[in-house]
GROMACS .gro file of C-alpha atoms in nm:
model
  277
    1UNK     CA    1  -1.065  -0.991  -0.160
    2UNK     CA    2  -0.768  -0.735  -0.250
    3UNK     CA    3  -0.693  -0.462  -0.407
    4UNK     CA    4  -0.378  -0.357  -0.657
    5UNK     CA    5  -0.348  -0.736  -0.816
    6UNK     CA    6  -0.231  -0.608  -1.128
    7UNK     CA    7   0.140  -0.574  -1.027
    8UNK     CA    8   0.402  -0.629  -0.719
    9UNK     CA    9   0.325  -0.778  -0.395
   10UNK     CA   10  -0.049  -0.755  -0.475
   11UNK     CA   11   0.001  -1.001  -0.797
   12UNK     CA   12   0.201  -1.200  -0.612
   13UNK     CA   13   0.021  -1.256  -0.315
   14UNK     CA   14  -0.323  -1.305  -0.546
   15UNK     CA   15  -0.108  -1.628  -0.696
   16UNK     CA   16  -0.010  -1.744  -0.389
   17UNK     CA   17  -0.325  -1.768  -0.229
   18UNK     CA   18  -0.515  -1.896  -0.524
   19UNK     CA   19  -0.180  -2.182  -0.520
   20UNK     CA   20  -0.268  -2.251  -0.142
   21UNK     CA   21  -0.672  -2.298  -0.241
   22UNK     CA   22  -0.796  -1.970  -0.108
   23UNK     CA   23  -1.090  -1.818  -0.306
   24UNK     CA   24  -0.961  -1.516  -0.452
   25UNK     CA   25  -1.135  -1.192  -0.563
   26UNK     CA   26  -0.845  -1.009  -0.736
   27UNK     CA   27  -0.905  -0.658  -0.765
   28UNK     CA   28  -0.688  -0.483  -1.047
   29UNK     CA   29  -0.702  -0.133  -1.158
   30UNK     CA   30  -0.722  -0.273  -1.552
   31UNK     CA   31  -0.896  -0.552  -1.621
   32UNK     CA   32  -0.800  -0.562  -1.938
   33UNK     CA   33  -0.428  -0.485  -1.846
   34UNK     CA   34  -0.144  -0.766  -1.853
   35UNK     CA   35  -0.130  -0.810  -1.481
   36UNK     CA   36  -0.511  -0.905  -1.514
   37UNK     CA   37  -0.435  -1.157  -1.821
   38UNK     CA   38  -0.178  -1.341  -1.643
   39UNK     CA   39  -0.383  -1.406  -1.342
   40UNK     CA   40  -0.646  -1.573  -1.527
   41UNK     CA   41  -0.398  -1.717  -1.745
   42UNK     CA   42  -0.214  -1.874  -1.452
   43UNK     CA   43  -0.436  -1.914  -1.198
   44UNK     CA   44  -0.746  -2.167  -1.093
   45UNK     CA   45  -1.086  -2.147  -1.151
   46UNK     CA   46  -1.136  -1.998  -0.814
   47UNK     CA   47  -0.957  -1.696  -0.848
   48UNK     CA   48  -1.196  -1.420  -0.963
   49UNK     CA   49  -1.054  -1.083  -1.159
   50UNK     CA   50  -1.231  -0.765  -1.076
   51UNK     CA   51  -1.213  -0.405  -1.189
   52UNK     CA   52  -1.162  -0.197  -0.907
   53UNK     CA   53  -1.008   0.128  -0.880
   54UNK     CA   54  -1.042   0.233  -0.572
   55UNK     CA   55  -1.086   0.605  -0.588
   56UNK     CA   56  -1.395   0.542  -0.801
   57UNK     CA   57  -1.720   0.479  -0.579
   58UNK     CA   58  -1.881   0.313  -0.850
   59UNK     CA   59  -1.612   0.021  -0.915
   60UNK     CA   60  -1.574  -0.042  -0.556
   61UNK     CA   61  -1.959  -0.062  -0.530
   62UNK     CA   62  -2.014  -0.292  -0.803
   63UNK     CA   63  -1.674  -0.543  -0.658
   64UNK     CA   64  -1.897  -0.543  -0.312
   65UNK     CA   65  -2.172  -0.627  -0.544
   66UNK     CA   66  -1.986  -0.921  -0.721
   67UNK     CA   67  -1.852  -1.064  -0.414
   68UNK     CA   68  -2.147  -1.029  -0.189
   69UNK     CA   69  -2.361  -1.273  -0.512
   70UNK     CA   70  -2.074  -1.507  -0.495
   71UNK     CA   71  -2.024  -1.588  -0.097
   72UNK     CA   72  -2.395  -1.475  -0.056
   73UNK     CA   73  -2.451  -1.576   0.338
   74UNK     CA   74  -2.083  -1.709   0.414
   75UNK     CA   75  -1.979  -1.380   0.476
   76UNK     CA   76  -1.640  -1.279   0.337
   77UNK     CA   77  -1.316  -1.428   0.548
   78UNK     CA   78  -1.029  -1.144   0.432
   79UNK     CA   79  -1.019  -0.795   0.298
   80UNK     CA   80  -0.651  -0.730   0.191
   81UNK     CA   81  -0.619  -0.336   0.106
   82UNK     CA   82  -0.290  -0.357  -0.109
   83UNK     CA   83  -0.341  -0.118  -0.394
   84UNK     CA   84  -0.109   0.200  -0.299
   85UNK     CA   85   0.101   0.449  -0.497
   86UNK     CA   86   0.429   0.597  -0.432
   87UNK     CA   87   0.442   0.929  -0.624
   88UNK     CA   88   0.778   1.115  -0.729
   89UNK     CA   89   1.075   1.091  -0.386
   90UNK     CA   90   1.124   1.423  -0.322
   91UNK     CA   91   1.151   1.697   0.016
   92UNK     CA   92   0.836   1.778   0.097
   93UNK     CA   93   0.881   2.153   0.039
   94UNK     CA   94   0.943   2.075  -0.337
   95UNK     CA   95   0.630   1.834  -0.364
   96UNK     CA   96   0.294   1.970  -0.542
   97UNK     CA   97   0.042   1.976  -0.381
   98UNK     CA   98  -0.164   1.748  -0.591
   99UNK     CA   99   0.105   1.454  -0.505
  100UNK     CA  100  -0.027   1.493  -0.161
  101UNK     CA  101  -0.343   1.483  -0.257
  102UNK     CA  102  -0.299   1.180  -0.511
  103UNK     CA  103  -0.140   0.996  -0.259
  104UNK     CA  104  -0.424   1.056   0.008
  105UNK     CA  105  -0.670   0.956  -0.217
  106UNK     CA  106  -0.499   0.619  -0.323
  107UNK     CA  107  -0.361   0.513  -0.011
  108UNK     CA  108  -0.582   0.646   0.278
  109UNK     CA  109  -0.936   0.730   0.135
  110UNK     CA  110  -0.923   0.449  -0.117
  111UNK     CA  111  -0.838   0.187   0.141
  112UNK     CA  112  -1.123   0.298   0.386
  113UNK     CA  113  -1.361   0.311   0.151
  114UNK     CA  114  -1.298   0.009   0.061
  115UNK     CA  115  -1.318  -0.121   0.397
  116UNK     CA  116  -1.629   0.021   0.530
  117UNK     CA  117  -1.815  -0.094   0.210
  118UNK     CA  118  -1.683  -0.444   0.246
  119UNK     CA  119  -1.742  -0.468   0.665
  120UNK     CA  120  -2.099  -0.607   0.617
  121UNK     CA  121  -1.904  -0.916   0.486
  122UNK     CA  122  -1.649  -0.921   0.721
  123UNK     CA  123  -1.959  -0.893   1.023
  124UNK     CA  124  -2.075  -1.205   0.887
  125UNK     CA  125  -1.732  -1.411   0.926
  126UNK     CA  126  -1.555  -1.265   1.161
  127UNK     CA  127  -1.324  -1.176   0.959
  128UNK     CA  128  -0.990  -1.058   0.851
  129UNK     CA  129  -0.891  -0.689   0.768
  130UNK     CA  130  -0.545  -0.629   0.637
  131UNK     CA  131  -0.413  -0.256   0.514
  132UNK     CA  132  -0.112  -0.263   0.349
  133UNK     CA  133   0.098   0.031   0.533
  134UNK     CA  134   0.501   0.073   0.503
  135UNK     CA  135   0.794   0.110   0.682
  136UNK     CA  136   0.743   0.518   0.568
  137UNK     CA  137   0.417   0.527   0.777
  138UNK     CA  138   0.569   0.413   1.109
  139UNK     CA  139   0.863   0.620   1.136
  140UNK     CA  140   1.004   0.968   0.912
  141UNK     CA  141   1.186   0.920   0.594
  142UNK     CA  142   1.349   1.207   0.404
  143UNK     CA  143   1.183   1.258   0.051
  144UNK     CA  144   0.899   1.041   0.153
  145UNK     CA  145   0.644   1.281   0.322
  146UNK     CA  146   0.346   1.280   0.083
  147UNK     CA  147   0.363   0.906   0.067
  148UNK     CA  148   0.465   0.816   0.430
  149UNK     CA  149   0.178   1.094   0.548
  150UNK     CA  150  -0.041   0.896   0.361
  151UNK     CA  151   0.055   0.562   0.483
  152UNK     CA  152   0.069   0.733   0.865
  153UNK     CA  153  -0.272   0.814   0.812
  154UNK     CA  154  -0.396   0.438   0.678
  155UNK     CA  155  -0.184   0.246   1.011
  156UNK     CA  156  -0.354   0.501   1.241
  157UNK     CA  157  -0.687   0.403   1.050
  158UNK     CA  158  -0.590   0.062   1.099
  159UNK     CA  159  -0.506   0.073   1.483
  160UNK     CA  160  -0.865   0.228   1.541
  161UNK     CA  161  -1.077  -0.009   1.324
  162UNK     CA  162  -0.870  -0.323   1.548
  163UNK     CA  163  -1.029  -0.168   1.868
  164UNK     CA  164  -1.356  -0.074   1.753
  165UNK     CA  165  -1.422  -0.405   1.557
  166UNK     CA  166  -1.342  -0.628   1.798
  167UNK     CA  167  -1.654  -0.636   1.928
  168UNK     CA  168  -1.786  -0.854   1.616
  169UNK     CA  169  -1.449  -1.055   1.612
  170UNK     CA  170  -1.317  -0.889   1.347
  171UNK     CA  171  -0.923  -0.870   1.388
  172UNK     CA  172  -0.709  -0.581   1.191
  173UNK     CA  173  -0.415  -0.566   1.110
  174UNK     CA  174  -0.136  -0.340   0.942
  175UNK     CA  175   0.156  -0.426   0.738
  176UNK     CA  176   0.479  -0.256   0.751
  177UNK     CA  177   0.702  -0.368   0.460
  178UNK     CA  178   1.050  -0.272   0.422
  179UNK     CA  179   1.212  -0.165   0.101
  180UNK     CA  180   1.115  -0.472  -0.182
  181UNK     CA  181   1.121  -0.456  -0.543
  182UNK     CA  182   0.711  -0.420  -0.620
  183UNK     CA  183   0.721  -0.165  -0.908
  184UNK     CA  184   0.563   0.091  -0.720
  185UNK     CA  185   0.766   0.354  -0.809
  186UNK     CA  186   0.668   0.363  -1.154
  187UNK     CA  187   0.703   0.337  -1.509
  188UNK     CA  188   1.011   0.625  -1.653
  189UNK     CA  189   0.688   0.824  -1.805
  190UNK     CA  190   0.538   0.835  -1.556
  191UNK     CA  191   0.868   0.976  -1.346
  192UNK     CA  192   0.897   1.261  -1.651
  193UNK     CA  193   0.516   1.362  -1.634
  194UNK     CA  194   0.586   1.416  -1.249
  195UNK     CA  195   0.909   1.554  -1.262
  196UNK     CA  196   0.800   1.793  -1.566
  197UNK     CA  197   0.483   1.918  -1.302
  198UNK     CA  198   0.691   1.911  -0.966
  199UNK     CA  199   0.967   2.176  -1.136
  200UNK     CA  200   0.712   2.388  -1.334
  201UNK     CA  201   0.541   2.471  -0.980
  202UNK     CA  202   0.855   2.553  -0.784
  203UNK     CA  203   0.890   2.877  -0.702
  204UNK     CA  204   1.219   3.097  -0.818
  205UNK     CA  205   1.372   3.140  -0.495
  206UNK     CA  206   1.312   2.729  -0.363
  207UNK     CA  207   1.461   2.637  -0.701
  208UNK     CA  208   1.771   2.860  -0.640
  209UNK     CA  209   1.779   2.711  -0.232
  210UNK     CA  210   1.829   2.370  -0.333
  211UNK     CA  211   2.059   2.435  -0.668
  212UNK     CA  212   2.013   2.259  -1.006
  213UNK     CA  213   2.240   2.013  -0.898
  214UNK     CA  214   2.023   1.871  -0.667
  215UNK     CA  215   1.717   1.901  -0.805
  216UNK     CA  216   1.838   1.718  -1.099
  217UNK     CA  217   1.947   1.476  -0.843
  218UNK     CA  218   1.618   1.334  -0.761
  219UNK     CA  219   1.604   1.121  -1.077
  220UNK     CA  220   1.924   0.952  -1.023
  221UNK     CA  221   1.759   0.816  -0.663
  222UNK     CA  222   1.491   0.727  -0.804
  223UNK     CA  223   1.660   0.544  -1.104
  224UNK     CA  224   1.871   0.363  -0.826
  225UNK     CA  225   1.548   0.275  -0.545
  226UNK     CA  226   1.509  -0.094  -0.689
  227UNK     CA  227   1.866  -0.151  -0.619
  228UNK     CA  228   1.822  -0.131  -0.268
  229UNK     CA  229   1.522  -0.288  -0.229
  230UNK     CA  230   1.474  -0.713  -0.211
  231UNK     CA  231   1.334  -0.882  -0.487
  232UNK     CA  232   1.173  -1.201  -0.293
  233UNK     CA  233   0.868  -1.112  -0.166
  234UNK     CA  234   0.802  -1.407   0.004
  235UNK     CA  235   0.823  -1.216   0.377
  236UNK     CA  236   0.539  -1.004   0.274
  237UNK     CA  237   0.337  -1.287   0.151
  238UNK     CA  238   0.423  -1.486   0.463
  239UNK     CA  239   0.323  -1.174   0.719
  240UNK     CA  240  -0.022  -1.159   0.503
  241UNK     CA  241  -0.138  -1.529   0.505
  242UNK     CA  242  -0.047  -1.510   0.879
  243UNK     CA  243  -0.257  -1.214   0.954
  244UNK     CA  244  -0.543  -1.389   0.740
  245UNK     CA  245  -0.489  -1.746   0.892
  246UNK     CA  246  -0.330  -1.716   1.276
  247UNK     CA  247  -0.579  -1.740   1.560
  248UNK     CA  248  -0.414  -1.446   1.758
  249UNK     CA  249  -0.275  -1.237   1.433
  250UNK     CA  250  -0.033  -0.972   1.553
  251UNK     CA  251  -0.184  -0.614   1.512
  252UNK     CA  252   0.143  -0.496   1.363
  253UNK     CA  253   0.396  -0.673   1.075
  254UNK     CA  254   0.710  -0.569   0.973
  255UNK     CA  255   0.833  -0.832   0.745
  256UNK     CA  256   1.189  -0.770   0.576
  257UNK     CA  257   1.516  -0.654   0.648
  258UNK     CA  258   1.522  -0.300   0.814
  259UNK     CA  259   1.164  -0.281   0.923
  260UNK     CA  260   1.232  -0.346   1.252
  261UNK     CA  261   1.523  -0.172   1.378
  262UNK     CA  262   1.416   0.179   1.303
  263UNK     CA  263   1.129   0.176   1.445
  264UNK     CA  264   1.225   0.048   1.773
  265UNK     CA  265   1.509   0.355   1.754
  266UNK     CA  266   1.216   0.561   1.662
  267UNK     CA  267   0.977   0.459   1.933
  268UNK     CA  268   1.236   0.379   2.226
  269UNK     CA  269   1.544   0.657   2.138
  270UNK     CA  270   1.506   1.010   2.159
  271UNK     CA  271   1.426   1.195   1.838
  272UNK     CA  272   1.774   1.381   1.813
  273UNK     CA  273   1.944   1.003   1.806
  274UNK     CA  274   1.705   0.880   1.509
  275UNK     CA  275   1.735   1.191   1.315
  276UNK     CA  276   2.111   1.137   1.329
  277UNK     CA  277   2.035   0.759   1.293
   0.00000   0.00000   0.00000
């Protein structure tokens, strides 16, 4: 089962293991929506679409429900928690608060909600859970604090749940991701509708601190973040199916160029070095 199928690495990764023979329960935030339409256009018989937005109890209630009628005793073998949101790139100081908070909700609370309701299944096979973290929740990125905080939050969640699980044989893991081209970042309406909120709220004298030219800045790096980011996804896919498949999965993936390296600096350097870094 995972979450955020209707788009990036979660579409992706729903095809692939549907094209490998896996039993898929693709969980997608519209069921209605095109990402939704293609799966079942493109995919087997096995895959399954479900709604699932998972900052609504009630969808990720009635998935368990759905799942648990279809595997019935077999137990579930994989929870993939994918589904995530970016939110606008800016300093922290000029965030709103309800970024933070949307970001939280998506990322952390959604993702452990989802994983304590579906750990009944997981009991039963020994199973896989995977959380979908990022490169921004291992280490500090500038303009990336309600997001990485958020992500922080789900790897630490994710360490935790490895150690206390093991004692039914369930094996966690977290996923690191470098910078690839998923779509996260959003649709250009979306970008206005948070940009419009993020300026209304700032303050006279934090407006004036940063300057206009900055501030009008932030769309340009936004408009240029798929540039820099790779379009084959296939070292994501590959770190998941290993996680799912491996008889000793690591606890910790970093798949893609640049994962790696700074967070090694991070963990081994002293902080002064990475900040300059």
């Amino acid at each position: 089962m995972l979450s955020g199928s209707d788009t990036g690495i979660g579409h992706a990764l729903a095809k692939y293991l549907d094209s490998l023979g896996f039993v898929v329960f693709a969980g997608v935030l519209n069921k209605d929506g095109p990402g939704a339409e293609e799966l079942r256009r493109s995919c087997s018989q096995r895959l399954s679409v479900l709604q699932l937005d998972i900052t609504s109890t009630t969808q990720v209630k009635e998935a368990y429900l759905t799942v648990s009628e279809k595997v019935q005793n077999a137990g579930l073998w994989g929870v993939v928690n994918n589904a995530g949101i970016l939110g606008f790139p800016a300093d922290g100081e000029l965030l709103p608060m309800s970024t933070y908070r949307h970001c939280m909700e998506v990322n952390f609370f959604g993702a452990v909600e989802v994983s304590k309701t579906f750990l009944p299944l997981l009991r039963k096979s020994q199973g896989r859970l995977v959380n979908m973290s990022s490169m921004a929740g291992g280490i500090p990125l500038p303009r990336y604090a309600a997001y990485g905080a958020s992500k922080a939050a789900l790897s630490m969640f994710s360490g935790v749940m490895r150690q206390e699980l093991s004692k039914w044989g369930i094996k966690v893991m977290a996923i690191h991701p470098s910078g690839f081209r998923t779509g996260i970042e959003g649709t250009p309406e979306q970008w206005d509708q948070q940009e419009k909120e993020l300026m209304e709220n700032l303050p006279a004298d934090t407006r004036q601190a940063y300057g206009e030219e900055y501030l009008l800045g932030l769309r340009n790096y936004l408009l240029h973040l798929p540039s820099h980011c790779a379009p084959d996804l296939s070292p994501v896919l590959g770190a998941v199916l290993h996680a799912l498949l491996a008889r000793r999965p690591q606890g910790l993936y970093t798949p893609g160029k640049g994962a790696y390296v700074p967070l090694c600096i991070f963990c081994c350097f002293p902080l002064w070095f990475y900040d300059f870094f």
